[in-house]
Tab-separated table of N, CA, C and O in Angstrom:
chain	number	residue	atom	x	y	z
O	1	UNK	N	109.637	44.329	76.438
O	1	UNK	CA	109.293	42.996	76.018
O	1	UNK	C	109.164	42.948	74.499
O	1	UNK	O	108.845	43.938	73.869
O	2	UNK	N	109.391	41.766	73.962
O	2	UNK	CA	109.319	41.576	72.527
O	2	UNK	C	107.874	41.659	72.073
O	2	UNK	O	106.992	41.018	72.644
O	3	UNK	N	107.641	42.446	71.022
O	3	UNK	CA	106.322	42.550	70.435
O	3	UNK	C	106.427	42.584	68.917
O	3	UNK	O	107.318	43.228	68.366
O	4	UNK	N	105.500	41.894	68.277
O	4	UNK	CA	105.373	41.892	66.832
O	4	UNK	C	103.920	42.191	66.506
O	4	UNK	O	103.019	41.522	67.008
O	5	UNK	N	103.691	43.193	65.676
O	5	UNK	CA	102.337	43.621	65.378
O	5	UNK	C	102.128	43.701	63.875
O	5	UNK	O	102.675	44.581	63.208
O	6	UNK	N	101.312	42.793	63.357
O	6	UNK	CA	101.010	42.764	61.936
O	6	UNK	C	99.864	43.711	61.603
O	6	UNK	O	98.995	43.972	62.426
O	7	UNK	N	99.846	44.181	60.372
O	7	UNK	CA	98.768	45.027	59.893
O	7	UNK	C	98.723	44.959	58.376
O	7	UNK	O	99.624	44.437	57.736
O	8	UNK	N	97.667	45.502	57.803
O	8	UNK	CA	97.555	45.601	56.363
O	8	UNK	C	96.691	44.552	55.707
O	8	UNK	O	96.486	44.599	54.488
O	9	UNK	N	96.192	43.607	56.472
O	9	UNK	CA	95.329	42.590	55.903
O	9	UNK	C	93.991	43.163	55.493
O	9	UNK	O	93.646	44.298	55.825
O	10	UNK	N	93.233	42.372	54.759
O	10	UNK	CA	91.931	42.817	54.314
O	10	UNK	C	91.368	41.915	53.246
O	10	UNK	O	91.867	40.816	53.012
O	11	UNK	N	90.322	42.391	52.606
O	11	UNK	CA	89.645	41.652	51.546
O	11	UNK	C	90.142	42.119	50.190
O	11	UNK	O	90.205	43.326	49.922
O	12	UNK	N	90.498	41.168	49.341
O	12	UNK	CA	90.985	41.484	48.012
O	12	UNK	C	90.444	40.452	47.029
O	12	UNK	O	90.232	39.295	47.386
O	13	UNK	N	90.216	40.873	45.800
O	13	UNK	CA	89.714	39.969	44.772
O	13	UNK	C	90.835	39.119	44.189
O	13	UNK	O	92.004	39.517	44.210
O	14	UNK	N	90.505	37.938	43.676
O	14	UNK	CA	91.522	37.117	43.025
O	14	UNK	C	92.247	37.900	41.936
O	14	UNK	O	91.627	38.638	41.173
O	15	UNK	N	93.558	37.729	41.885
O	15	UNK	CA	94.366	38.475	40.944
O	15	UNK	C	94.841	39.809	41.470
O	15	UNK	O	95.678	40.456	40.824
O	16	UNK	N	94.342	40.202	42.614
O	16	UNK	CA	94.706	41.472	43.201
O	16	UNK	C	96.005	41.411	43.974
O	16	UNK	O	96.729	40.417	43.951
O	17	UNK	N	96.293	42.492	44.680
O	17	UNK	CA	97.535	42.589	45.420
O	17	UNK	C	97.304	43.237	46.773
O	17	UNK	O	96.310	43.946	46.984
O	18	UNK	N	98.232	42.994	47.684
O	18	UNK	CA	98.136	43.507	49.041
O	18	UNK	C	99.511	43.466	49.684
O	18	UNK	O	100.308	42.574	49.385
O	19	UNK	N	99.791	44.415	50.558
O	19	UNK	CA	101.026	44.395	51.328
O	19	UNK	C	100.703	44.382	52.804
O	19	UNK	O	99.962	45.245	53.288
O	20	UNK	N	101.248	43.411	53.504
O	20	UNK	CA	101.100	43.345	54.944
O	20	UNK	C	102.414	43.731	55.603
O	20	UNK	O	103.492	43.549	55.031
O	21	UNK	N	102.317	44.281	56.801
O	21	UNK	CA	103.485	44.770	57.514
O	21	UNK	C	103.536	44.189	58.913
O	21	UNK	O	102.529	43.743	59.455
O	22	UNK	N	104.713	44.226	59.499
O	22	UNK	CA	104.913	43.771	60.866
O	22	UNK	C	105.900	44.706	61.538
O	22	UNK	O	107.069	44.768	61.140
O	23	UNK	N	105.439	45.429	62.540
O	23	UNK	CA	106.297	46.331	63.289
O	23	UNK	C	106.806	45.620	64.530
O	23	UNK	O	106.021	45.102	65.325
O	24	UNK	N	108.121	45.596	64.692
O	24	UNK	CA	108.752	44.909	65.805
O	24	UNK	C	109.242	45.907	66.847
O	24	UNK	O	109.663	47.016	66.524
O	25	UNK	N	109.220	45.490	68.101
O	25	UNK	CA	109.731	46.321	69.175
O	25	UNK	C	110.214	45.434	70.319
O	25	UNK	O	109.858	44.264	70.405
O	26	UNK	N	111.030	46.005	71.191
O	26	UNK	CA	111.492	45.286	72.363
O	26	UNK	C	112.744	44.457	72.163
O	26	UNK	O	113.165	43.756	73.089
O	27	UNK	N	113.329	44.528	70.985
O	27	UNK	CA	114.553	43.781	70.714
O	27	UNK	C	115.269	44.411	69.521
O	27	UNK	O	114.644	45.150	68.751
O	28	UNK	N	116.568	44.129	69.375
O	28	UNK	CA	117.305	44.685	68.226
O	28	UNK	C	116.890	43.968	66.950
O	28	UNK	O	117.404	42.901	66.613
O	29	UNK	N	115.970	44.559	66.231
O	29	UNK	CA	115.364	43.952	65.053
O	29	UNK	C	116.399	43.519	64.025
O	29	UNK	O	116.278	42.461	63.403
O	30	UNK	N	117.415	44.335	63.847
O	30	UNK	CA	118.418	44.071	62.819
O	30	UNK	C	119.326	42.892	63.129
O	30	UNK	O	120.143	42.513	62.286
O	31	UNK	N	119.200	42.307	64.314
O	31	UNK	CA	120.021	41.158	64.682
O	31	UNK	C	119.328	39.828	64.408
O	31	UNK	O	119.933	38.771	64.627
O	32	UNK	N	118.095	39.856	63.927
O	32	UNK	CA	117.321	38.636	63.796
O	32	UNK	C	116.789	38.419	62.388
O	32	UNK	O	116.279	39.348	61.747
O	33	UNK	N	116.909	37.186	61.933
O	33	UNK	CA	116.206	36.774	60.731
O	33	UNK	C	114.718	36.693	61.051
O	33	UNK	O	114.334	36.415	62.186
O	34	UNK	N	113.898	36.940	60.048
O	34	UNK	CA	112.457	36.967	60.241
O	34	UNK	C	111.754	36.141	59.174
O	34	UNK	O	112.296	35.916	58.089
O	35	UNK	N	110.547	35.724	59.487
O	35	UNK	CA	109.755	34.932	58.555
O	35	UNK	C	108.301	35.374	58.564
O	35	UNK	O	107.828	35.991	59.518
O	36	UNK	N	107.631	35.040	57.483
O	36	UNK	CA	106.179	35.097	57.420
O	36	UNK	C	105.652	33.671	57.401
O	36	UNK	O	106.166	32.828	56.653
O	37	UNK	N	104.655	33.424	58.219
O	37	UNK	CA	104.001	32.129	58.304
O	37	UNK	C	102.500	32.374	58.215
O	37	UNK	O	102.011	33.381	58.723
O	38	UNK	N	101.778	31.478	57.583
O	38	UNK	CA	100.336	31.669	57.456
O	38	UNK	C	99.572	30.415	57.854
O	38	UNK	O	100.106	29.310	57.860
O	39	UNK	N	98.313	30.626	58.182
O	39	UNK	CA	97.431	29.531	58.531
O	39	UNK	C	96.094	29.744	57.834
O	39	UNK	O	95.353	30.671	58.164
O	40	UNK	N	95.813	28.908	56.870
O	40	UNK	CA	94.543	28.968	56.164
O	40	UNK	C	93.448	28.372	57.041
O	40	UNK	O	93.724	27.568	57.937
O	41	UNK	N	92.197	28.740	56.802
O	41	UNK	CA	91.093	28.194	57.599
O	41	UNK	C	91.086	26.672	57.590
O	41	UNK	O	91.111	26.047	56.530
O	42	UNK	N	91.092	26.081	58.770
O	42	UNK	CA	91.056	24.640	58.896
O	42	UNK	C	92.352	23.937	58.565
O	42	UNK	O	92.383	22.699	58.525
O	43	UNK	N	93.411	24.688	58.330
O	43	UNK	CA	94.692	24.106	57.962
O	43	UNK	C	95.752	24.389	59.026
O	43	UNK	O	95.557	25.199	59.930
O	44	UNK	N	96.883	23.726	58.878
O	44	UNK	CA	97.994	23.953	59.776
O	44	UNK	C	98.829	25.144	59.342
O	44	UNK	O	98.533	25.824	58.367
O	45	UNK	N	99.875	25.386	60.087
O	45	UNK	CA	100.764	26.493	59.766
O	45	UNK	C	101.614	26.160	58.546
O	45	UNK	O	102.111	25.041	58.403
O	46	UNK	N	101.785	27.148	57.682
O	46	UNK	CA	102.573	26.990	56.476
O	46	UNK	C	103.591	28.115	56.400
O	46	UNK	O	103.223	29.294	56.394
O	47	UNK	N	104.854	27.763	56.331
O	47	UNK	CA	105.894	28.750	56.148
O	47	UNK	C	105.761	29.398	54.775
O	47	UNK	O	105.561	28.715	53.771
O	48	UNK	N	105.879	30.708	54.734
O	48	UNK	CA	105.716	31.456	53.499
O	48	UNK	C	107.051	31.936	52.953
O	48	UNK	O	107.382	31.688	51.796
O	49	UNK	N	107.815	32.639	53.783
O	49	UNK	CA	109.071	33.215	53.330
O	49	UNK	C	109.923	33.605	54.522
O	49	UNK	O	109.418	33.775	55.634
O	50	UNK	N	111.210	33.750	54.300
O	50	UNK	CA	112.090	34.265	55.333
O	50	UNK	C	113.111	35.213	54.740
O	50	UNK	O	113.321	35.246	53.523
O	51	UNK	N	113.750	35.968	55.609
O	51	UNK	CA	114.706	36.973	55.194
O	51	UNK	C	115.789	37.083	56.251
O	51	UNK	O	115.518	36.993	57.447
O	52	UNK	N	117.015	37.256	55.815
O	52	UNK	CA	118.112	37.355	56.757
O	52	UNK	C	118.182	38.750	57.363
O	52	UNK	O	117.398	39.638	57.033
O	53	UNK	N	119.141	38.939	58.262
O	53	UNK	CA	119.211	40.194	59.007
O	53	UNK	C	119.430	41.405	58.118
O	53	UNK	O	118.868	42.470	58.369
O	54	UNK	N	120.253	41.255	57.101
O	54	UNK	CA	120.558	42.370	56.223
O	54	UNK	C	119.555	42.581	55.111
O	54	UNK	O	119.612	43.596	54.414
O	55	UNK	N	118.660	41.633	54.924
O	55	UNK	CA	117.643	41.767	53.897
O	55	UNK	C	118.106	41.417	52.496
O	55	UNK	O	117.357	41.625	51.536
O	56	UNK	N	119.295	40.871	52.361
O	56	UNK	CA	119.833	40.547	51.047
O	56	UNK	C	119.793	39.062	50.720
O	56	UNK	O	120.360	38.642	49.709
O	57	UNK	N	119.138	38.272	51.561
O	57	UNK	CA	118.963	36.852	51.292
O	57	UNK	C	117.554	36.449	51.690
O	57	UNK	O	117.147	36.654	52.832
O	58	UNK	N	116.816	35.890	50.752
O	58	UNK	CA	115.429	35.508	51.001
O	58	UNK	C	115.152	34.115	50.472
O	58	UNK	O	115.837	33.615	49.576
O	59	UNK	N	114.123	33.479	51.034
O	59	UNK	CA	113.663	32.173	50.586
O	59	UNK	C	112.151	32.162	50.606
O	59	UNK	O	111.529	32.809	51.453
O	60	UNK	N	111.563	31.401	49.690
O	60	UNK	CA	110.122	31.369	49.547
O	60	UNK	C	109.611	29.946	49.413
O	60	UNK	O	110.257	29.087	48.808
O	61	UNK	N	108.444	29.728	49.971
O	61	UNK	CA	107.715	28.506	49.708
O	61	UNK	C	107.351	28.474	48.224
O	61	UNK	O	107.006	29.508	47.637
O	62	UNK	N	107.410	27.307	47.628
O	62	UNK	CA	107.090	27.186	46.208
O	62	UNK	C	105.682	27.680	45.879
O	62	UNK	O	105.418	28.120	44.756
O	63	UNK	N	104.799	27.617	46.844
O	63	UNK	CA	103.421	28.024	46.602
O	63	UNK	C	103.272	29.524	46.370
O	63	UNK	O	102.256	29.960	45.818
O	64	UNK	N	104.256	30.305	46.786
O	64	UNK	CA	104.174	31.756	46.630
O	64	UNK	C	105.320	32.336	45.818
O	64	UNK	O	105.311	33.539	45.507
O	65	UNK	N	106.277	31.521	45.463
O	65	UNK	CA	107.448	32.002	44.741
O	65	UNK	C	107.045	32.657	43.423
O	65	UNK	O	106.254	32.114	42.656
O	66	UNK	N	107.598	33.822	43.189
O	66	UNK	CA	107.282	34.574	41.991
O	66	UNK	C	106.114	35.511	42.151
O	66	UNK	O	105.899	36.389	41.298
O	67	UNK	N	105.348	35.347	43.208
O	67	UNK	CA	104.189	36.199	43.460
O	67	UNK	C	104.367	37.088	44.687
O	67	UNK	O	103.876	38.213	44.716
O	68	UNK	N	105.046	36.568	45.706
O	68	UNK	CA	105.236	37.291	46.959
O	68	UNK	C	106.677	37.764	47.076
O	68	UNK	O	107.606	37.123	46.579
O	69	UNK	N	106.859	38.875	47.773
O	69	UNK	CA	108.188	39.406	48.041
O	69	UNK	C	108.297	39.809	49.503
O	69	UNK	O	107.516	40.630	49.982
O	70	UNK	N	109.261	39.230	50.199
O	70	UNK	CA	109.520	39.598	51.583
O	70	UNK	C	110.633	40.641	51.612
O	70	UNK	O	111.593	40.563	50.844
O	71	UNK	N	110.498	41.619	52.477
O	71	UNK	CA	111.508	42.651	52.612
O	71	UNK	C	111.489	43.191	54.034
O	71	UNK	O	110.588	42.878	54.820
O	72	UNK	N	112.479	43.999	54.358
O	72	UNK	CA	112.531	44.586	55.694
O	72	UNK	C	113.183	45.952	55.641
O	72	UNK	O	114.020	46.229	54.779
O	73	UNK	N	112.786	46.788	56.578
O	73	UNK	CA	113.380	48.105	56.762
O	73	UNK	C	113.880	48.143	58.197
O	73	UNK	O	113.108	48.371	59.128
O	74	UNK	N	115.162	47.895	58.371
O	74	UNK	CA	115.710	47.818	59.719
O	74	UNK	C	115.643	49.151	60.457
O	74	UNK	O	115.539	49.184	61.682
O	75	UNK	N	115.723	50.251	59.731
O	75	UNK	CA	115.629	51.558	60.364
O	75	UNK	C	114.261	51.778	60.995
O	75	UNK	O	114.133	52.521	61.969
O	76	UNK	N	113.238	51.144	60.432
O	76	UNK	CA	111.880	51.257	60.950
O	76	UNK	C	111.451	50.027	61.741
O	76	UNK	O	110.305	49.960	62.189
O	77	UNK	N	112.347	49.058	61.900
O	77	UNK	CA	112.042	47.802	62.593
O	77	UNK	C	110.763	47.178	62.045
O	77	UNK	O	109.887	46.737	62.796
O	78	UNK	N	110.668	47.134	60.734
O	78	UNK	CA	109.452	46.675	60.083
O	78	UNK	C	109.750	45.617	59.029
O	78	UNK	O	110.684	45.770	58.237
O	79	UNK	N	108.941	44.581	59.030
O	79	UNK	CA	108.990	43.507	58.051
O	79	UNK	C	107.790	43.640	57.126
O	79	UNK	O	106.698	43.987	57.580
O	80	UNK	N	107.979	43.344	55.850
O	80	UNK	CA	106.912	43.479	54.866
O	80	UNK	C	106.733	42.194	54.072
O	80	UNK	O	107.654	41.414	53.901
O	81	UNK	N	105.527	42.020	53.565
O	81	UNK	CA	105.251	40.968	52.602
O	81	UNK	C	104.348	41.543	51.524
O	81	UNK	O	103.181	41.838	51.777
O	82	UNK	N	104.900	41.717	50.336
O	82	UNK	CA	104.132	42.170	49.195
O	82	UNK	C	103.549	40.954	48.497
O	82	UNK	O	104.287	40.061	48.080
O	83	UNK	N	102.242	40.918	48.364
O	83	UNK	CA	101.551	39.781	47.781
O	83	UNK	C	100.861	40.208	46.496
O	83	UNK	O	99.986	41.077	46.518
O	84	UNK	N	101.257	39.609	45.396
O	84	UNK	CA	100.672	39.892	44.094
O	84	UNK	C	100.008	38.644	43.535
O	84	UNK	O	100.260	37.534	43.985
O	85	UNK	N	99.171	38.844	42.537
O	85	UNK	CA	98.477	37.740	41.878
O	85	UNK	C	97.832	36.804	42.887
O	85	UNK	O	97.970	35.583	42.821
O	86	UNK	N	97.118	37.371	43.815
O	86	UNK	CA	96.520	36.590	44.892
O	86	UNK	C	95.428	35.664	44.368
O	86	UNK	O	94.699	36.004	43.434
O	87	UNK	N	95.330	34.507	44.982
O	87	UNK	CA	94.264	33.569	44.672
O	87	UNK	C	93.595	33.128	45.965
O	87	UNK	O	94.064	33.431	47.061
O	88	UNK	N	92.501	32.410	45.836
O	88	UNK	CA	91.717	32.040	47.011
O	88	UNK	C	92.518	31.180	47.981
O	88	UNK	O	92.254	31.201	49.193
O	89	UNK	N	93.477	30.434	47.478
O	89	UNK	CA	94.313	29.594	48.339
O	89	UNK	C	95.224	30.408	49.247
O	89	UNK	O	95.805	29.863	50.184
O	90	UNK	N	95.370	31.693	48.968
O	90	UNK	CA	96.187	32.563	49.807
O	90	UNK	C	95.418	33.094	51.007
O	90	UNK	O	96.003	33.772	51.858
O	91	UNK	N	94.137	32.819	51.070
O	91	UNK	CA	93.344	33.259	52.212
O	91	UNK	C	93.864	32.610	53.489
O	91	UNK	O	93.934	31.386	53.591
O	92	UNK	N	94.245	33.435	54.455
O	92	UNK	CA	94.840	32.908	55.680
O	92	UNK	C	95.088	34.040	56.664
O	92	UNK	O	95.007	35.222	56.321
O	93	UNK	N	95.404	33.651	57.887
O	93	UNK	CA	95.987	34.570	58.843
O	93	UNK	C	97.495	34.585	58.597
O	93	UNK	O	98.124	33.532	58.548
O	94	UNK	N	98.029	35.769	58.449
O	94	UNK	CA	99.449	35.917	58.165
O	94	UNK	C	100.169	36.425	59.407
O	94	UNK	O	99.821	37.466	59.959
O	95	UNK	N	101.172	35.677	59.831
O	95	UNK	CA	101.945	35.991	61.026
O	95	UNK	C	103.387	36.317	60.662
O	95	UNK	O	103.971	35.672	59.795
O	96	UNK	N	103.958	37.283	61.343
O	96	UNK	CA	105.400	37.432	61.293
O	96	UNK	C	105.983	36.729	62.509
O	96	UNK	O	105.362	36.667	63.566
O	97	UNK	N	107.164	36.174	62.349
O	97	UNK	CA	107.786	35.398	63.406
O	97	UNK	C	109.286	35.648	63.429
O	97	UNK	O	109.918	35.796	62.382
O	98	UNK	N	109.826	35.696	64.620
O	98	UNK	CA	111.262	35.889	64.804
O	98	UNK	C	111.953	34.554	64.900
O	98	UNK	O	111.505	33.656	65.616
O	99	UNK	N	113.066	34.413	64.201
O	99	UNK	CA	113.832	33.177	64.237
O	99	UNK	C	114.664	33.122	65.503
O	99	UNK	O	115.366	34.071	65.841
O	100	UNK	N	114.569	31.995	66.207
O	100	UNK	CA	115.370	31.786	67.406
O	100	UNK	C	116.850	31.824	67.057
O	100	UNK	O	117.243	31.486	65.931
O	101	UNK	N	117.654	32.207	68.022
O	101	UNK	CA	119.091	32.292	67.791
O	101	UNK	C	119.705	30.949	67.405
O	101	UNK	O	120.739	30.924	66.734
O	102	UNK	N	119.084	29.850	67.830
O	102	UNK	CA	119.588	28.537	67.430
O	102	UNK	C	119.195	28.172	66.000
O	102	UNK	O	119.624	27.143	65.483
O	103	UNK	N	118.363	28.995	65.379
O	103	UNK	CA	117.924	28.852	63.995
O	103	UNK	C	117.125	27.580	63.728
O	103	UNK	O	116.958	27.188	62.576
O	104	UNK	N	116.623	26.974	64.782
O	104	UNK	CA	115.841	25.751	64.640
O	104	UNK	C	114.343	25.973	64.780
O	104	UNK	O	113.554	25.097	64.412
O	105	UNK	N	113.955	27.114	65.304
O	105	UNK	CA	112.549	27.367	65.542
O	105	UNK	C	112.298	28.861	65.666
O	105	UNK	O	113.227	29.670	65.614
O	106	UNK	N	111.032	29.218	65.831
O	106	UNK	CA	110.646	30.601	66.050
O	106	UNK	C	110.328	30.803	67.519
O	106	UNK	O	109.650	29.979	68.130
O	107	UNK	N	110.784	31.903	68.084
O	107	UNK	CA	110.552	32.136	69.501
O	107	UNK	C	109.486	33.183	69.785
O	107	UNK	O	108.938	33.206	70.892
O	108	UNK	N	109.169	34.045	68.839
O	108	UNK	CA	108.117	35.033	69.014
O	108	UNK	C	107.298	35.163	67.747
O	108	UNK	O	107.836	35.130	66.633
O	109	UNK	N	105.999	35.334	67.958
O	109	UNK	CA	105.031	35.493	66.872
O	109	UNK	C	104.163	36.703	67.131
O	109	UNK	O	103.919	37.071	68.273
O	110	UNK	N	103.669	37.287	66.070
O	110	UNK	CA	102.665	38.316	66.209
O	110	UNK	C	101.288	37.705	66.342
O	110	UNK	O	101.126	36.477	66.374
O	111	UNK	N	100.273	38.546	66.421
O	111	UNK	CA	98.904	38.068	66.544
O	111	UNK	C	98.281	37.725	65.206
O	111	UNK	O	97.241	37.075	65.152
O	112	UNK	N	98.891	38.157	64.138
O	112	UNK	CA	98.418	37.832	62.809
O	112	UNK	C	97.518	38.897	62.219
O	112	UNK	O	96.844	39.638	62.934
O	113	UNK	N	97.503	38.969	60.901
O	113	UNK	CA	96.582	39.832	60.184
O	113	UNK	C	95.882	38.982	59.124
O	113	UNK	O	96.515	38.177	58.442
O	114	UNK	N	94.587	39.165	59.012
O	114	UNK	CA	93.798	38.308	58.143
O	114	UNK	C	93.769	38.828	56.714
O	114	UNK	O	93.493	40.007	56.466
O	115	UNK	N	94.035	37.927	55.782
O	115	UNK	CA	93.941	38.212	54.358
O	115	UNK	C	92.872	37.300	53.772
O	115	UNK	O	92.964	36.079	53.895
O	116	UNK	N	91.883	37.902	53.157
O	116	UNK	CA	90.804	37.143	52.534
O	116	UNK	C	90.766	37.456	51.048
O	116	UNK	O	90.607	38.618	50.662
O	117	UNK	N	90.910	36.434	50.238
O	117	UNK	CA	90.872	36.578	48.787
O	117	UNK	C	89.573	35.954	48.302
O	117	UNK	O	89.379	34.742	48.399
O	118	UNK	N	88.695	36.784	47.796
O	118	UNK	CA	87.377	36.311	47.395
O	118	UNK	C	86.782	37.253	46.361
O	118	UNK	O	87.008	38.460	46.388
O	119	UNK	N	86.011	36.680	45.446
O	119	UNK	CA	85.309	37.470	44.452
O	119	UNK	C	83.896	37.792	44.897
O	119	UNK	O	83.175	38.524	44.245
């Protein structure tokens, strides 16, 4: 069965950095585009970034562009999000999500990893 497991979240001070990971299993990871989506406390879901199957094409929400970097290691079936220059607005649950083959929605999500940015 398809599984996505995020890790690496934690508490970090404003201006700090953190890398979260997502290990995928149960499907051919290299055949799917992937995304990071987050949900801040009391807020809705916000798309953060996506990456194509080969890892050579990425897109970012303007709110994180220039600060975050999405990447993937297909040999390890792992998705990454490097977060730099963190601010309190980045506090959220961070989810990795698999893009549906129709490319219109996400069909699988992980349980999320919590990132808290606070002084």
